[in-house]
Amino acid sequence: MDVLTTRLIPKNGLQILKDAGCMVTQYTEKRDLTSKELIYACKRYDALLSVGPNKIDEHFLTECRHLKAISLLSAGYDNVDVSAANQMGIAIGYTPGVLSAATSDIAFLLMLAVSRNAFYQHNTIAKGEWGFFEPTANLGIELYGKTLGIFGLGKIGFELAKKCRAAYQMKLIYHNRHSNEAVEKELGATLVTFDELLAKSDVLSVHAGLSAQTRGLFSKEIFEKMKSTAIFINTARGAIHNEEDLLAALQQGKIWGAGLDVTNPEPMSSNNPLLSLRNVCVLPHIGSATVETRNAMAVIAAKNIIAGLRGEQMPHVVNPEVYRR
Ligand code: DGY
């Protein structure tokens, strides 16, 4: 069975595929394949382990119906047309559940770094501008006892909430479609309306998936409803916030700071004005980028592929409904 991976994957995942008798080809060029190239490449393979933003849309699924298994190496699946996959009865594997610790660490890191202007200060030293000590200069804000608001509380948000509670005894509020009993019981979090989340959060951290409902949601009117002292954190998907509106909100003091592990587009351009603001910290989408987490993701994706090739149900699938038919 021939498997294509669209980028180099961790060795443990590769080994699992090889031990199962798969011949694996890894696409090593440091660029995304175009839709046309991906379809053309997939014609010669039995399975696709897709890394990155490859469009698994209706056209791809129609052209590549021969694939016995498709798995993503990500928890997010906004690049997949799930309703087209459902209609065609095609299961799409993904790698949920194992990224929560690493991604919540990045949200926590950004929150703290923004609160103390850390990246900006680092850059001023690098430019030879350490400057003169003044009691009124370089002031950050403290997080102790402040309110963390989580937009889209799933496993990553839960992990972040635990960290913020333990480190700073932060009050926890969240906005979700459904209440999360575990987080309410364990951490005393409160479900609030979206407007309350905006009005009350000192730190607002986004952990929702990208969907028609969340695309561009954090825009001018929304930033205007937040506290002028609030920190906005996004480690989910860059398209959930409107970058121009975020920049304006920061420049006009509508909010205090922002920490982004995701941007729109990715990569962010080096002359993006957000990078020069003192209360902004940006990272290059490294939420899941630890050895442990990437290994765990590679194992899950490899097992998904093997199950699909064997005609079995993939252990982690975006659309389990296709198996219920
Ligand atoms: C995910 O798994 O969705 C991460 O954002 C990496 O793409």
Short mmCIF file of C-alpha atoms and ligand atoms in Angstrom, two decimals:
data_model
loop_
_atom_site.label_atom_id
_atom_site.label_comp_id
_atom_site.label_asym_id
_atom_site.label_seq_id
_atom_site.Cartn_x
_atom_site.Cartn_y
_atom_site.Cartn_z
CA MET A 1 0.00 0.00 0.00
CA ASP A 2 1.43 3.36 -1.02
CA VAL A 3 1.03 6.32 1.28
CA LEU A 4 1.78 9.98 0.48
CA THR A 5 2.57 12.44 3.26
CA THR A 6 2.56 16.08 2.16
CA ARG A 7 5.40 17.04 4.55
CA LEU A 8 8.02 15.21 6.59
CA ILE A 9 6.33 13.64 9.60
CA PRO A 10 7.89 12.49 12.90
CA LYS A 11 9.82 9.23 12.59
CA ASN A 12 7.65 7.26 14.99
CA GLY A 13 4.59 7.75 12.79
CA LEU A 14 6.59 6.83 9.74
CA GLN A 15 7.82 3.65 11.43
CA ILE A 16 4.29 2.58 12.33
CA LEU A 17 3.30 2.92 8.68
CA LYS A 18 6.35 1.00 7.50
CA ASP A 19 5.85 -1.76 10.10
CA ALA A 20 2.34 -2.18 8.75
CA GLY A 21 3.82 -2.79 5.29
CA CYS A 22 3.18 0.63 3.79
CA MET A 23 5.51 2.22 1.24
CA VAL A 24 5.68 5.85 2.28
CA THR A 25 6.59 8.79 0.07
CA GLN A 26 7.12 12.10 1.81
CA TYR A 27 6.79 15.35 -0.12
CA THR A 28 9.82 17.33 1.03
CA GLU A 29 9.60 20.64 -0.84
CA LYS A 30 8.97 23.45 1.61
CA ARG A 31 5.77 24.68 0.01
CA ASP A 32 2.15 23.59 -0.13
CA LEU A 33 1.09 21.62 -3.17
CA THR A 34 -1.53 23.40 -5.26
CA SER A 35 -4.92 21.69 -5.42
CA LYS A 36 -4.12 20.47 -8.92
CA GLU A 37 -0.72 19.11 -7.89
CA LEU A 38 -2.19 17.37 -4.86
CA ILE A 39 -4.84 15.64 -6.93
CA TYR A 40 -2.28 14.63 -9.54
CA ALA A 41 0.10 13.32 -6.87
CA CYS A 42 -2.62 11.38 -5.05
CA LYS A 43 -3.54 9.44 -8.21
CA ARG A 44 -0.50 7.24 -7.60
CA TYR A 45 -1.23 6.49 -3.93
CA ASP A 46 -3.66 4.48 -1.85
CA ALA A 47 -3.70 6.83 1.12
CA LEU A 48 -3.01 10.47 1.92
CA LEU A 49 -1.59 11.72 5.19
CA SER A 50 -2.25 15.43 4.76
CA VAL A 51 -0.17 17.97 6.66
CA GLY A 52 -0.89 21.69 6.36
CA PRO A 53 -3.71 23.58 4.72
CA ASN A 54 -4.30 21.25 1.72
CA LYS A 55 -7.86 21.72 0.51
CA ILE A 56 -9.78 18.49 1.02
CA ASP A 57 -12.81 19.85 -0.77
CA GLU A 58 -15.54 18.38 -2.97
CA HIS A 59 -13.37 18.59 -6.08
CA PHE A 60 -10.46 16.80 -4.40
CA LEU A 61 -12.72 14.12 -2.92
CA THR A 62 -14.39 13.53 -6.29
CA GLU A 63 -11.07 13.29 -8.13
CA CYS A 64 -9.49 11.09 -5.46
CA ARG A 65 -12.28 8.64 -4.71
CA HIS A 66 -9.76 5.84 -5.11
CA LEU A 67 -8.02 6.82 -1.84
CA LYS A 68 -8.67 4.18 0.81
CA ALA A 69 -7.63 6.45 3.66
CA ILE A 70 -7.26 10.18 4.26
CA SER A 71 -5.98 11.48 7.57
CA LEU A 72 -4.93 14.94 8.64
CA LEU A 73 -2.01 15.58 10.98
CA SER A 74 -3.98 18.19 12.90
CA ALA A 75 -6.85 18.62 15.29
CA GLY A 76 -8.30 21.44 13.21
CA TYR A 77 -10.13 20.40 10.05
CA ASP A 78 -11.27 23.71 8.57
CA ASN A 79 -9.52 22.72 5.32
CA VAL A 80 -11.99 19.85 4.89
CA ASP A 81 -15.42 20.08 3.30
CA VAL A 82 -17.01 17.77 5.85
CA SER A 83 -20.47 17.86 4.30
CA ALA A 84 -19.06 16.79 0.90
CA ALA A 85 -17.11 13.99 2.62
CA ASN A 86 -20.28 12.90 4.42
CA GLN A 87 -22.30 12.90 1.22
CA MET A 88 -19.67 10.75 -0.46
CA GLY A 89 -19.33 8.49 2.59
CA ILE A 90 -15.62 9.29 2.96
CA ALA A 91 -14.14 9.21 6.46
CA ILE A 92 -11.53 11.84 7.30
CA GLY A 93 -9.06 11.05 10.07
CA TYR A 94 -7.56 13.71 12.34
CA THR A 95 -5.53 13.98 15.55
CA PRO A 96 -7.59 15.46 18.38
CA GLY A 97 -7.00 15.31 22.12
CA VAL A 98 -3.21 15.18 22.26
CA LEU A 99 -2.50 18.89 21.62
CA SER A 100 -4.22 20.37 24.63
CA ALA A 101 -1.26 20.64 26.99
CA ALA A 102 1.14 22.06 24.40
CA THR A 103 -1.32 24.49 22.82
CA SER A 104 -2.58 25.78 26.18
CA ASP A 105 1.06 26.35 27.16
CA ILE A 106 1.41 28.66 24.15
CA ALA A 107 -1.78 30.53 25.07
CA PHE A 108 -0.44 30.91 28.62
CA LEU A 109 2.97 32.00 27.36
CA LEU A 110 1.42 34.63 25.08
CA MET A 111 -0.83 35.92 27.85
CA LEU A 112 2.11 36.42 30.18
CA ALA A 113 4.43 37.75 27.48
CA VAL A 114 1.85 40.33 26.35
CA SER A 115 1.09 41.38 29.92
CA ARG A 116 4.77 42.34 30.37
CA ASN A 117 5.56 43.46 26.76
CA ALA A 118 8.15 40.71 26.72
CA PHE A 119 8.84 40.30 22.99
CA TYR A 120 8.96 44.05 22.45
CA GLN A 121 11.44 44.45 25.31
CA HIS A 122 13.59 41.68 23.86
CA ASN A 123 13.63 43.46 20.51
CA THR A 124 14.57 46.82 22.03
CA ILE A 125 17.66 45.22 23.61
CA ALA A 126 18.53 43.59 20.28
CA LYS A 127 18.35 47.08 18.68
CA GLY A 128 20.69 48.52 21.35
CA GLU A 129 17.87 50.48 22.98
CA TRP A 130 17.90 49.14 26.54
CA GLY A 131 17.59 52.75 27.66
CA PHE A 132 17.44 54.42 31.01
CA PHE A 133 15.62 53.07 34.10
CA GLU A 134 12.52 55.05 34.90
CA PRO A 135 9.91 53.98 37.45
CA THR A 136 7.12 54.90 35.08
CA ALA A 137 8.51 53.16 31.98
CA ASN A 138 8.11 49.62 30.66
CA LEU A 139 5.10 48.91 32.82
CA GLY A 140 3.08 45.78 32.25
CA ILE A 141 -0.07 44.59 33.96
CA GLU A 142 -0.44 41.77 36.49
CA LEU A 143 -2.67 38.77 36.03
CA TYR A 144 -3.33 37.79 39.63
CA GLY A 145 -7.07 37.54 40.36
CA LYS A 146 -8.02 38.81 36.90
CA THR A 147 -10.77 37.25 34.77
CA LEU A 148 -9.94 34.79 32.02
CA GLY A 149 -12.65 34.51 29.38
CA ILE A 150 -12.53 31.51 27.10
CA PHE A 151 -14.27 31.56 23.75
CA GLY A 152 -14.93 27.93 22.78
CA LEU A 153 -14.14 25.88 25.81
CA GLY A 154 -12.95 22.39 24.83
CA LYS A 155 -9.90 20.46 25.96
CA ILE A 156 -7.37 23.22 25.18
CA GLY A 157 -9.43 25.86 26.95
CA PHE A 158 -9.84 23.54 29.94
CA GLU A 159 -6.06 23.08 30.20
CA LEU A 160 -5.52 26.84 29.95
CA ALA A 161 -8.18 27.46 32.60
CA LYS A 162 -6.44 25.02 34.99
CA LYS A 163 -3.09 26.77 34.48
CA CYS A 164 -4.51 30.26 34.96
CA ARG A 165 -6.40 29.19 38.06
CA ALA A 166 -3.33 27.53 39.60
CA ALA A 167 -0.86 30.28 38.71
CA TYR A 168 -2.94 33.42 39.24
CA GLN A 169 -6.22 32.33 40.83
CA MET A 170 -7.94 33.87 37.86
CA LYS A 171 -11.74 33.93 37.74
CA LEU A 172 -13.02 31.86 34.85
CA ILE A 173 -15.84 32.62 32.47
CA TYR A 174 -16.52 30.98 29.13
CA HIS A 175 -18.81 31.18 26.15
CA ASN A 176 -19.83 27.97 24.43
CA ARG A 177 -22.83 26.54 22.65
CA HIS A 178 -23.20 24.06 25.54
CA SER A 179 -22.21 24.26 29.17
CA ASN A 180 -19.18 22.27 30.30
CA GLU A 181 -20.01 20.66 33.65
CA ALA A 182 -16.48 19.43 34.31
CA VAL A 183 -14.96 22.89 34.10
CA GLU A 184 -17.76 24.42 36.14
CA LYS A 185 -17.41 21.79 38.88
CA GLU A 186 -13.65 21.48 38.93
CA LEU A 187 -12.68 25.12 38.39
CA GLY A 188 -15.80 27.09 39.25
CA ALA A 189 -16.08 28.49 35.72
CA THR A 190 -19.26 30.26 34.67
CA LEU A 191 -20.99 30.07 31.29
CA VAL A 192 -21.78 33.59 30.05
CA THR A 193 -23.28 35.21 26.97
CA PHE A 194 -20.91 36.39 24.26
CA ASP A 195 -21.49 40.02 25.24
CA GLU A 196 -20.73 39.26 28.89
CA LEU A 197 -17.56 37.48 27.85
CA LEU A 198 -16.46 40.58 25.96
CA ALA A 199 -17.39 42.98 28.74
CA LYS A 200 -15.88 41.04 31.63
CA SER A 201 -12.71 39.35 30.33
CA ASP A 202 -9.32 40.76 31.31
CA VAL A 203 -7.80 38.10 29.09
CA LEU A 204 -9.95 36.70 26.28
CA SER A 205 -8.55 33.53 24.76
CA VAL A 206 -9.98 32.00 21.58
CA HIS A 207 -10.18 28.20 21.38
CA ALA A 208 -12.98 27.69 18.87
CA GLY A 209 -12.65 26.00 15.51
CA LEU A 210 -12.83 28.05 12.32
CA SER A 211 -16.34 27.83 10.86
CA ALA A 212 -18.82 30.02 9.01
CA GLN A 213 -19.94 31.31 12.44
CA THR A 214 -16.47 32.15 13.75
CA ARG A 215 -14.75 33.43 10.58
CA GLY A 216 -13.91 37.11 11.07
CA LEU A 217 -15.95 37.20 14.28
CA PHE A 218 -13.46 39.24 16.28
CA SER A 219 -13.80 42.48 14.36
CA LYS A 220 -14.13 46.20 15.06
CA GLU A 221 -17.50 46.10 16.83
CA ILE A 222 -16.41 43.17 18.97
CA PHE A 223 -13.08 44.73 20.05
CA GLU A 224 -15.05 47.85 20.93
CA LYS A 225 -17.11 45.83 23.42
CA MET A 226 -14.01 44.60 25.24
CA LYS A 227 -12.27 46.27 28.18
CA SER A 228 -9.64 48.83 27.18
CA THR A 229 -7.29 46.90 29.51
CA ALA A 230 -8.04 43.49 27.93
CA ILE A 231 -5.57 41.12 26.32
CA PHE A 232 -6.78 39.19 23.27
CA ILE A 233 -5.21 35.77 22.67
CA ASN A 234 -5.74 33.60 19.59
CA THR A 235 -4.10 30.18 19.30
CA ALA A 236 -6.92 28.66 17.23
CA ARG A 237 -7.12 29.99 13.66
CA GLY A 238 -6.02 33.37 12.34
CA ALA A 239 -9.16 33.88 10.27
CA ILE A 240 -11.25 34.09 13.46
CA HIS A 241 -10.03 37.64 14.02
CA ASN A 242 -9.91 40.47 11.51
CA GLU A 243 -6.27 41.54 11.50
CA GLU A 244 -6.83 45.13 10.34
CA ASP A 245 -9.51 45.66 12.96
CA LEU A 246 -7.26 44.14 15.61
CA LEU A 247 -4.45 46.50 14.64
CA ALA A 248 -6.80 49.50 14.78
CA ALA A 249 -8.21 48.38 18.14
CA LEU A 250 -4.69 48.16 19.57
CA GLN A 251 -3.56 51.47 18.08
CA GLN A 252 -6.68 53.26 19.32
CA GLY A 253 -6.41 51.72 22.80
CA LYS A 254 -9.73 49.87 22.48
CA ILE A 255 -7.92 46.84 23.94
CA TRP A 256 -4.57 46.68 25.71
CA GLY A 257 -2.67 43.92 23.96
CA ALA A 258 -2.75 40.81 21.78
CA GLY A 259 -0.96 37.49 21.61
CA LEU A 260 -1.26 35.51 18.41
CA ASP A 261 -0.02 32.05 17.54
CA VAL A 262 -2.13 32.13 14.40
CA THR A 263 -2.37 34.83 11.75
CA ASN A 264 -4.18 35.43 8.50
CA PRO A 265 -2.43 34.79 6.20
CA GLU A 266 0.27 32.47 7.44
CA PRO A 267 3.10 33.17 7.33
CA MET A 268 2.69 36.74 8.57
CA SER A 269 4.71 39.26 6.57
CA SER A 270 7.82 40.58 8.36
CA ASN A 271 6.66 44.17 7.85
CA ASN A 272 3.25 43.62 9.41
CA PRO A 273 2.67 46.65 11.71
CA LEU A 274 1.41 44.36 14.48
CA LEU A 275 4.99 43.16 14.96
CA SER A 276 6.21 46.58 16.02
CA LEU A 277 3.57 47.23 18.69
CA ARG A 278 4.82 46.96 22.27
CA ASN A 279 1.82 45.01 23.59
CA VAL A 280 1.77 42.42 20.83
CA CYS A 281 3.48 39.03 20.75
CA VAL A 282 3.25 36.84 17.65
CA LEU A 283 4.40 33.24 17.22
CA PRO A 284 4.47 31.20 13.99
CA HIS A 285 1.64 28.70 14.70
CA ILE A 286 3.63 26.51 17.09
CA GLY A 287 0.84 25.51 19.49
CA SER A 288 1.38 21.79 18.94
CA ALA A 289 5.10 22.05 18.19
CA THR A 290 6.68 19.95 20.92
CA VAL A 291 8.46 16.65 20.39
CA GLU A 292 5.95 14.85 22.59
CA THR A 293 2.85 16.29 20.96
CA ARG A 294 3.99 15.98 17.36
CA ASN A 295 5.01 12.36 18.04
CA ALA A 296 1.60 11.65 19.54
CA MET A 297 -0.11 13.27 16.53
CA ALA A 298 2.00 11.23 14.10
CA VAL A 299 1.05 7.98 15.88
CA ILE A 300 -2.66 8.80 15.69
CA ALA A 301 -2.48 9.82 12.02
CA ALA A 302 -0.49 6.68 11.12
CA LYS A 303 -3.02 4.47 12.91
CA ASN A 304 -5.86 6.24 11.11
CA ILE A 305 -4.19 5.52 7.77
CA ILE A 306 -3.56 1.86 8.56
CA ALA A 307 -7.14 1.32 9.72
CA GLY A 308 -8.47 2.98 6.56
CA LEU A 309 -6.23 0.88 4.33
CA ARG A 310 -7.49 -2.25 6.09
CA GLY A 311 -11.08 -1.22 5.54
CA GLU A 312 -11.56 -0.70 9.27
CA GLN A 313 -12.96 2.30 11.12
CA MET A 314 -10.28 4.91 11.77
CA PRO A 315 -9.74 5.45 15.50
CA HIS A 316 -10.03 9.25 15.24
CA VAL A 317 -12.33 10.54 12.60
CA VAL A 318 -13.88 13.96 11.95
CA ASN A 319 -17.12 12.48 10.60
CA PRO A 320 -17.92 9.18 12.37
CA GLU A 321 -21.44 9.36 10.92
CA VAL A 322 -20.14 7.87 7.66
CA TYR A 323 -19.57 4.59 9.50
CA ARG A 324 -23.14 4.47 10.77
CA ARG A 325 -24.72 4.08 7.36
C1 DGY B 1 -4.02 21.79 14.67
O1 DGY B 1 -3.76 20.62 14.94
O2 DGY B 1 -5.12 22.13 14.22
C2 DGY B 1 -2.95 22.78 14.88
O3 DGY B 1 -3.39 24.08 14.72
C3 DGY B 1 -1.83 22.52 13.91
O4 DGY B 1 -2.29 22.82 12.62
#
